[in-house]
Short mmCIF file of C-alpha atoms and ligand atoms in Angstrom, two decimals:
data_model
loop_
_atom_site.label_atom_id
_atom_site.label_comp_id
_atom_site.label_asym_id
_atom_site.label_seq_id
_atom_site.Cartn_x
_atom_site.Cartn_y
_atom_site.Cartn_z
CA MET D 90 -57.42 81.28 219.70
CA LEU D 91 -53.88 82.11 220.72
CA SER D 92 -53.73 85.66 221.90
CA VAL D 93 -50.51 87.35 220.64
CA GLY D 94 -49.01 90.64 221.88
CA VAL D 95 -46.44 92.33 219.73
CA ASN D 96 -43.73 94.30 221.58
CA GLY D 97 -41.83 96.59 219.21
CA TYR D 98 -44.06 97.55 216.40
CA GLY D 99 -41.48 98.46 213.77
CA THR D 100 -40.37 96.93 210.45
CA ILE D 101 -40.74 93.34 211.69
CA GLY D 102 -43.33 93.80 214.41
CA LYS D 103 -45.96 95.42 212.23
CA ARG D 104 -45.56 92.72 209.53
CA VAL D 105 -45.83 89.94 212.12
CA ALA D 106 -48.97 91.51 213.60
CA ASP D 107 -50.55 91.61 210.13
CA ALA D 108 -49.55 87.95 209.51
CA VAL D 109 -50.96 86.82 212.87
CA ARG D 110 -54.23 88.67 212.17
CA VAL D 111 -55.05 86.61 209.13
CA GLN D 112 -54.33 83.18 210.74
CA PRO D 113 -57.30 81.01 211.74
CA ASP D 114 -55.91 80.11 215.14
CA MET D 115 -54.43 83.25 216.54
CA THR D 116 -55.33 86.82 217.14
CA VAL D 117 -53.51 90.13 217.92
CA ARG D 118 -54.09 91.10 221.53
CA GLY D 119 -52.36 94.42 221.06
CA VAL D 120 -49.13 96.10 220.02
CA ALA D 121 -46.63 98.12 222.07
CA LYS D 122 -44.85 101.22 220.82
CA THR D 123 -42.35 103.61 222.32
CA SER D 124 -43.73 106.74 220.68
CA PRO D 125 -46.59 108.13 218.51
CA GLY D 126 -46.28 108.73 214.75
CA HIS D 127 -47.66 107.39 211.47
CA VAL D 128 -46.85 103.80 212.39
CA ALA D 129 -48.91 104.08 215.67
CA ASP D 130 -51.65 105.84 213.72
CA HIS D 131 -51.76 102.92 211.24
CA ALA D 132 -51.90 100.35 214.09
CA THR D 133 -54.89 102.01 215.60
CA SER D 134 -56.58 102.57 212.23
CA ILE D 135 -56.58 98.80 211.64
CA GLY D 136 -57.89 98.12 215.16
CA TYR D 137 -54.84 96.93 217.11
CA PRO D 138 -55.09 98.05 220.74
CA LEU D 139 -52.11 100.26 221.35
CA TYR D 140 -49.94 99.90 224.50
CA ALA D 141 -47.22 102.29 225.61
CA VAL D 142 -43.78 100.87 226.48
CA SER D 143 -43.65 103.11 229.57
CA GLU D 144 -46.24 105.05 231.56
CA ASP D 145 -44.29 108.26 230.96
CA GLU D 146 -45.16 108.06 227.27
CA ILE D 147 -48.93 107.66 227.59
CA ALA D 148 -49.34 111.53 227.61
CA SER D 149 -47.50 111.87 224.27
CA PHE D 150 -49.68 109.26 222.64
CA GLU D 151 -52.77 111.02 223.97
CA ALA D 152 -51.53 114.38 222.84
CA ALA D 153 -51.27 112.90 219.38
CA GLY D 154 -54.94 111.83 219.59
CA LEU D 155 -54.27 108.13 220.09
CA ASP D 156 -56.10 105.97 222.59
CA VAL D 157 -53.71 103.97 224.84
CA ALA D 158 -55.04 100.67 226.11
CA GLY D 159 -52.33 100.43 228.82
CA THR D 160 -48.65 99.74 229.40
CA ILE D 161 -46.45 96.98 228.09
CA ARG D 162 -46.79 95.18 231.44
CA GLU D 163 -50.56 94.96 231.00
CA LEU D 164 -50.14 93.71 227.43
CA VAL D 165 -47.71 91.04 228.51
CA ALA D 166 -50.07 89.98 231.31
CA LYS D 167 -53.06 89.71 229.00
CA SER D 168 -51.32 87.90 226.11
CA ASP D 169 -50.79 84.18 225.84
CA VAL D 170 -47.50 84.93 224.12
CA ILE D 171 -45.40 87.93 223.09
CA VAL D 172 -43.59 88.45 219.82
CA ASP D 173 -40.75 90.67 220.78
CA ALA D 174 -39.55 92.69 217.69
CA THR D 175 -37.72 95.39 219.52
CA PRO D 176 -34.21 96.50 218.37
CA GLY D 177 -31.34 94.07 219.13
CA GLY D 178 -30.50 93.78 222.87
CA ILE D 179 -33.80 95.16 224.15
CA GLY D 180 -35.43 91.74 223.77
CA GLU D 181 -32.98 90.34 226.26
CA GLN D 182 -33.82 93.16 228.72
CA ASN D 183 -37.52 92.42 228.23
CA HIS D 184 -36.96 88.72 229.01
CA THR D 185 -37.12 89.52 232.76
CA LEU D 186 -40.67 90.96 232.41
CA TYR D 187 -41.88 88.00 230.35
CA GLU D 188 -40.48 85.62 232.98
CA GLN D 189 -42.04 87.52 235.83
CA LEU D 190 -45.44 87.42 234.25
CA GLU D 191 -44.94 83.80 232.98
CA THR D 192 -45.65 84.85 229.41
CA PRO D 193 -43.76 82.91 226.70
CA ALA D 194 -42.01 84.96 224.00
CA VAL D 195 -40.57 84.81 220.49
CA PHE D 196 -37.38 86.88 220.01
CA GLN D 197 -35.73 88.08 216.81
CA GLY D 198 -32.37 87.53 215.14
CA ALA D 199 -30.36 90.37 216.64
CA GLU D 200 -30.78 88.87 220.18
CA THR D 201 -28.08 86.44 221.26
CA PRO D 202 -29.07 82.84 220.90
CA ALA D 203 -28.89 82.50 224.70
CA VAL D 204 -32.00 84.61 225.04
CA ALA D 205 -34.06 81.52 224.06
CA GLU D 206 -34.28 77.76 224.52
CA THR D 207 -33.78 77.31 220.77
CA SER D 208 -33.14 79.26 217.61
CA PHE D 209 -35.81 78.55 214.97
CA ASN D 210 -36.39 78.02 211.30
CA ALA D 211 -39.73 76.32 210.41
CA ARG D 212 -38.31 74.23 207.55
CA ALA D 213 -35.24 73.05 209.42
CA ASN D 214 -36.00 72.61 213.15
CA TYR D 215 -39.69 73.23 213.92
CA ASP D 216 -39.85 70.35 216.42
CA GLU D 217 -37.13 71.85 218.60
CA ALA D 218 -39.49 74.75 219.48
CA ARG D 219 -42.36 72.42 220.51
CA ASP D 220 -43.35 73.22 224.14
CA ALA D 221 -40.51 75.84 224.42
CA SER D 222 -41.34 79.03 226.37
CA TYR D 223 -38.73 81.18 224.65
CA VAL D 224 -37.73 80.84 220.98
CA ARG D 225 -35.53 83.05 218.78
CA VAL D 226 -36.36 83.36 215.09
CA VAL D 227 -33.05 83.62 213.39
CA SER D 228 -32.07 86.69 211.22
CA CYS D 229 -33.20 87.31 207.71
CA ASN D 230 -29.89 86.06 206.28
CA THR D 231 -29.87 82.92 208.46
CA THR D 232 -33.47 82.22 207.60
CA GLY D 233 -32.63 82.50 203.87
CA LEU D 234 -29.64 80.15 204.17
CA SER D 235 -31.51 77.65 206.37
CA ARG D 236 -34.38 77.32 203.87
CA LEU D 237 -31.92 76.55 201.07
CA LEU D 238 -29.63 74.26 203.06
CA ALA D 239 -32.39 72.05 204.73
CA PRO D 240 -33.56 70.39 201.50
CA LEU D 241 -30.05 70.10 200.08
CA LYS D 242 -28.84 68.45 203.32
CA GLU D 243 -31.78 66.02 203.38
CA ALA D 244 -31.46 65.04 199.73
CA TYR D 245 -27.73 64.93 199.17
CA GLY D 246 -25.89 65.53 202.44
CA ILE D 247 -23.64 68.59 202.91
CA ASP D 248 -19.91 68.47 203.22
CA ALA D 249 -19.28 72.32 203.40
CA VAL D 250 -20.99 75.59 202.67
CA ARG D 251 -19.34 78.84 201.53
CA ALA D 252 -21.52 81.87 201.08
CA THR D 253 -20.92 85.56 200.35
CA LEU D 254 -23.77 87.78 201.74
CA ILE D 255 -24.13 91.02 199.83
CA ARG D 256 -26.18 92.96 202.42
CA ARG D 257 -28.45 95.97 202.00
CA GLY D 258 -27.17 98.98 203.88
CA GLY D 259 -30.39 99.64 205.73
CA ASP D 260 -34.17 99.36 205.45
CA PRO D 261 -36.04 101.99 203.42
CA ASP D 262 -37.13 103.89 206.60
CA GLN D 263 -33.58 104.22 207.99
CA PRO D 264 -32.04 107.37 206.61
CA SER D 265 -29.18 107.21 209.04
CA ARG D 266 -27.85 103.90 207.68
CA GLY D 267 -25.40 103.51 204.85
CA PRO D 268 -23.04 103.49 203.04
CA ILE D 269 -24.31 106.03 200.52
CA ASN D 270 -21.58 105.51 197.99
CA ASP D 271 -19.26 102.67 198.95
CA ILE D 272 -18.92 98.85 198.95
CA LEU D 273 -17.72 97.60 202.31
CA PRO D 274 -16.28 94.32 203.34
CA ASP D 275 -18.53 94.01 206.43
CA PRO D 276 -17.29 92.64 208.64
CA VAL D 277 -13.77 92.80 207.11
CA THR D 278 -12.75 89.76 209.17
CA VAL D 279 -13.28 86.36 207.53
CA PRO D 280 -15.21 84.21 208.12
CA SER D 281 -18.13 86.47 209.22
CA HIS D 282 -20.41 85.87 212.17
CA HIS D 283 -23.19 84.61 209.87
CA GLY D 284 -21.88 81.06 209.62
CA PRO D 285 -22.00 80.49 213.49
CA ASP D 286 -25.55 81.84 213.38
CA VAL D 287 -26.51 79.20 210.79
CA ARG D 288 -24.99 76.63 213.13
CA THR D 289 -27.65 77.54 215.74
CA ILE D 290 -29.98 75.71 213.35
CA PHE D 291 -27.58 73.12 211.89
CA PRO D 292 -25.14 72.53 214.79
CA SER D 293 -22.55 70.40 213.00
CA LEU D 294 -22.58 72.17 209.70
CA SER D 295 -19.28 73.22 208.11
CA ILE D 296 -20.03 76.78 206.85
CA ASP D 297 -17.95 79.84 206.17
CA THR D 298 -19.43 83.13 205.19
CA MET D 299 -18.18 86.53 204.06
CA GLY D 300 -20.14 89.78 204.32
CA VAL D 301 -20.30 92.81 202.05
CA THR D 302 -22.54 95.82 202.62
CA VAL D 303 -23.76 97.91 199.61
CA PRO D 304 -25.74 101.12 199.21
CA ALA D 305 -29.17 99.50 198.64
CA THR D 306 -32.34 99.03 200.78
CA LEU D 307 -34.10 96.50 198.50
CA MET D 308 -32.84 93.10 199.46
CA HIS D 309 -29.83 90.97 200.39
CA LEU D 310 -28.13 88.88 197.71
CA HIS D 311 -26.38 85.62 198.52
CA GLY D 312 -23.82 83.89 196.30
CA VAL D 313 -23.86 80.33 197.62
CA ASN D 314 -21.54 77.33 197.03
CA VAL D 315 -22.41 74.05 198.73
CA THR D 316 -20.12 70.96 198.49
CA LEU D 317 -22.56 68.11 198.59
CA GLU D 318 -21.85 64.61 199.77
CA SER D 319 -23.17 63.12 196.53
CA THR D 320 -23.29 64.17 192.86
CA PRO D 321 -26.78 65.24 191.89
CA ASP D 322 -28.46 65.66 188.61
CA ILE D 323 -29.06 69.32 187.98
CA GLU D 324 -32.65 68.90 186.94
CA ALA D 325 -33.34 66.97 190.15
CA VAL D 326 -31.82 69.88 192.21
CA ARG D 327 -34.02 72.36 190.28
CA ASP D 328 -37.17 70.26 191.02
CA LEU D 329 -36.19 69.90 194.63
CA LEU D 330 -35.88 73.61 195.14
CA ALA D 331 -38.91 74.48 193.06
CA LYS D 332 -41.05 72.24 195.32
CA GLU D 333 -40.00 73.99 198.48
CA PRO D 334 -42.87 76.14 199.83
CA ARG D 335 -40.85 79.21 200.64
CA ILE D 336 -38.48 79.10 197.70
CA PHE D 337 -39.35 80.92 194.46
CA VAL D 338 -37.24 79.71 191.58
CA VAL D 339 -37.20 82.83 189.36
CA PRO D 340 -37.84 81.65 185.78
CA GLU D 341 -35.75 83.03 182.98
CA SER D 342 -38.90 83.78 181.09
CA ALA D 343 -39.87 86.35 183.81
CA ARG D 344 -36.93 88.54 182.79
CA ILE D 345 -36.26 89.56 186.35
CA GLU D 346 -32.69 90.72 186.27
CA GLY D 347 -32.21 91.92 189.80
CA CYS D 348 -33.65 92.79 193.24
CA GLY D 349 -35.34 96.01 192.00
CA ALA D 350 -37.30 94.00 189.44
CA LEU D 351 -38.15 91.32 192.06
CA ARG D 352 -39.61 93.99 194.39
CA GLU D 353 -41.60 95.52 191.47
CA PHE D 354 -42.79 91.97 190.57
CA ALA D 355 -44.10 91.70 194.22
CA ARG D 356 -45.74 95.09 194.12
CA ASP D 357 -47.46 94.25 190.77
CA ALA D 358 -48.63 91.03 192.35
CA GLY D 359 -50.40 93.10 195.03
CA ARG D 360 -48.20 91.91 197.90
CA PRO D 361 -48.74 93.99 201.07
CA ARG D 362 -45.85 96.54 201.34
CA GLY D 363 -44.40 94.78 198.28
CA ASP D 364 -43.19 92.06 200.65
CA ILE D 365 -41.41 88.90 199.37
CA TRP D 366 -41.62 86.17 202.00
CA GLU D 367 -39.78 83.58 199.81
CA ASN D 368 -36.12 83.02 199.00
CA CYS D 369 -35.76 84.08 195.31
CA ILE D 370 -33.32 81.79 193.54
CA TRP D 371 -32.54 82.66 189.92
CA ASP D 372 -33.14 79.54 187.88
CA GLU D 373 -30.22 80.27 185.56
CA SER D 374 -27.88 80.58 188.54
CA ILE D 375 -28.56 77.06 189.72
CA SER D 376 -25.43 75.07 188.70
CA VAL D 377 -23.94 71.77 189.56
CA SER D 378 -20.30 70.81 188.87
CA GLY D 379 -19.52 67.32 190.24
CA SER D 380 -20.64 67.57 193.88
CA GLU D 381 -20.45 71.44 193.92
CA PHE D 382 -23.78 73.33 193.90
CA TYR D 383 -24.01 77.03 193.14
CA CYS D 384 -26.72 79.65 193.11
CA PHE D 385 -27.67 83.28 193.61
CA GLN D 386 -30.58 83.94 195.95
CA ALA D 387 -32.22 87.25 196.97
CA ILE D 388 -33.73 87.63 200.41
CA HIS D 389 -36.21 90.44 201.29
CA GLN D 390 -34.92 91.30 204.78
CA GLU D 391 -38.11 93.00 205.92
CA ALA D 392 -40.34 89.98 205.05
CA ASP D 393 -38.73 86.51 205.09
CA VAL D 394 -38.81 86.09 208.85
CA VAL D 395 -42.48 87.02 209.04
CA PRO D 396 -44.05 83.56 208.33
CA GLU D 397 -41.30 82.03 210.51
CA ASN D 398 -42.58 83.99 213.50
CA VAL D 399 -46.10 82.61 212.90
CA ASP D 400 -44.78 79.07 212.73
CA ALA D 401 -42.72 79.53 215.85
CA LEU D 402 -45.85 80.49 217.76
CA ARG D 403 -47.65 77.29 216.55
CA ALA D 404 -44.66 75.09 217.42
CA MET D 405 -44.46 76.53 220.98
CA PHE D 406 -48.16 75.88 221.67
CA ASN D 407 -48.19 72.56 219.78
CA LEU D 408 -51.00 73.78 217.48
CA LYS D 409 -49.87 71.95 214.33
CA ASP D 410 -47.00 69.96 212.98
CA ALA D 411 -44.35 71.64 210.76
CA ALA D 412 -45.90 70.84 207.35
CA GLU D 413 -49.41 71.83 208.48
CA SER D 414 -48.23 75.05 210.11
CA ILE D 415 -46.21 76.12 207.07
CA ALA D 416 -49.10 75.29 204.70
CA THR D 417 -51.61 77.25 206.90
CA THR D 418 -49.34 80.27 207.33
CA ASP D 419 -48.56 80.46 203.64
CA GLU D 420 -52.16 79.91 202.50
CA ARG D 421 -53.43 82.67 204.82
CA LEU D 422 -50.62 85.08 204.03
CA GLY D 423 -50.63 84.49 200.30
CA VAL D 424 -47.22 82.90 199.86
CA SER D 425 -47.70 81.69 196.32
CA PHE D 426 -44.92 82.67 193.84
P1 LIG G 200 -37.30 98.60 213.99
O1 LIG G 200 -36.35 99.61 214.57
O2 LIG G 200 -37.83 98.76 212.63
O3 LIG G 200 -38.42 98.41 215.01
C1 LIG G 200 -38.28 98.23 216.36
C2 LIG G 200 -39.47 98.79 217.08
O4 LIG G 200 -39.33 98.65 218.51
C3 LIG G 200 -39.68 100.29 216.83
O5 LIG G 200 -41.05 100.56 216.69
C4 LIG G 200 -39.15 100.97 218.12
O6 LIG G 200 -39.86 102.17 218.35
C5 LIG G 200 -39.55 99.91 219.10
N1 LIG G 200 -38.82 99.97 220.40
C6 LIG G 200 -37.61 100.54 220.61
N2 LIG G 200 -37.27 100.37 221.90
C7 LIG G 200 -38.22 99.67 222.45
C8 LIG G 200 -38.48 99.16 223.74
N3 LIG G 200 -37.64 99.37 224.78
N4 LIG G 200 -39.64 98.48 223.95
C9 LIG G 200 -40.48 98.21 223.01
N5 LIG G 200 -40.36 98.66 221.72
C10 LIG G 200 -39.21 99.43 221.48
O7 LIG G 200 -36.45 97.26 214.12
P2 LIG G 200 -36.67 95.93 213.21
O8 LIG G 200 -35.87 96.19 211.91
O9 LIG G 200 -38.10 95.59 213.11
O10 LIG G 200 -35.84 94.91 214.04
C11 LIG G 200 -36.39 94.24 215.17
C12 LIG G 200 -35.76 92.90 215.33
O11 LIG G 200 -35.98 92.15 214.18
C13 LIG G 200 -34.22 92.98 215.55
O12 LIG G 200 -33.85 91.89 216.35
C14 LIG G 200 -33.75 92.71 214.10
O13 LIG G 200 -32.45 92.16 214.02
C15 LIG G 200 -34.75 91.68 213.62
N6 LIG G 200 -34.83 91.63 212.17
C16 LIG G 200 -34.84 92.79 211.45
C17 LIG G 200 -34.86 92.67 210.03
C18 LIG G 200 -34.85 93.87 209.15
O14 LIG G 200 -34.39 93.79 208.06
N7 LIG G 200 -35.39 95.01 209.52
C19 LIG G 200 -34.87 91.40 209.43
C20 LIG G 200 -34.84 90.26 210.23
C21 LIG G 200 -34.84 90.40 211.57
#
């Protein structure tokens, strides 16, 4: 059993811990938090040993009635591997501790690619993380684009990608984020930084992206155009995408008109936290004109990177090959739309 510590038990960290917990070959050694509160209460209620990020904070956890198993240093020393899901830039600072204690680590998308030996997407480059000590799971947007581009590239070849990323302003638990009533070119400079991030997965890909931020917390929405190297049959493209394990082709018959309905669909299906781990591509949006492919896809930013973290752990420790790992993760998590 791979013993996994989670440092940074927030939006991503708590979901990764829950995903690790249900896998047959790994277990949660403990989770580290900076401060007490309902998220820490929840962690202890489901049995995760709770570690404090610094000794100074132990008293505040204890004052809140929470047992503290130790400090982050102890968690790192006891774990086979750490999933670092701290806010962007903190992971890089934590790298020194992981190195000192010779504990491998998985970092998240807001860290610079240089924090790790490789950036990671299970569908696109699983093998590059084999035997690596430090791996970075790319951002929610890059994960969503990589899952779509990998099968298109393999089947048809890709000449160029252009994507507009309509991004949620913040997560539901982030009252300080925005905009409240605006639509922002974000960043206003073109192309945006997202294309270069996708090239950490597909190094030679020609891709230009533009970003927009809107007053929503639900999901991101991508408008994607791919110039393919060949001219595919539209039904073949549909079949190709429908067969992908982490792509949900939203059928017209479901009458799901937008991201709100998608999230309601997930809640009705009993998904934990209403999470959608899959890319959601509207079937009616899949279009082919000559060698041009188009679609709209929705990406649940809080959830899509979660199965990728599990697969990154298996790749680093050579526990399974890519297809086996994806299948195991998805079966245990319940990725089934
Ligand atoms: P978050 O703010 O929800 O959670 C971060 C957690 O880390 C919090 O519990 C916070 O208290 C804790 N923390 C803060 N400083 C710490 C420290 N020094 N040591 C340990 N823990 C500390 O953040 P998040 O949204 O989960 O993002 C974490 C990472 O995941 C970032 O790299 C982010 O870019 C990436 N990510 C986030 C999303 C998303 O939509 N939220 C999607 C994909 C990837």
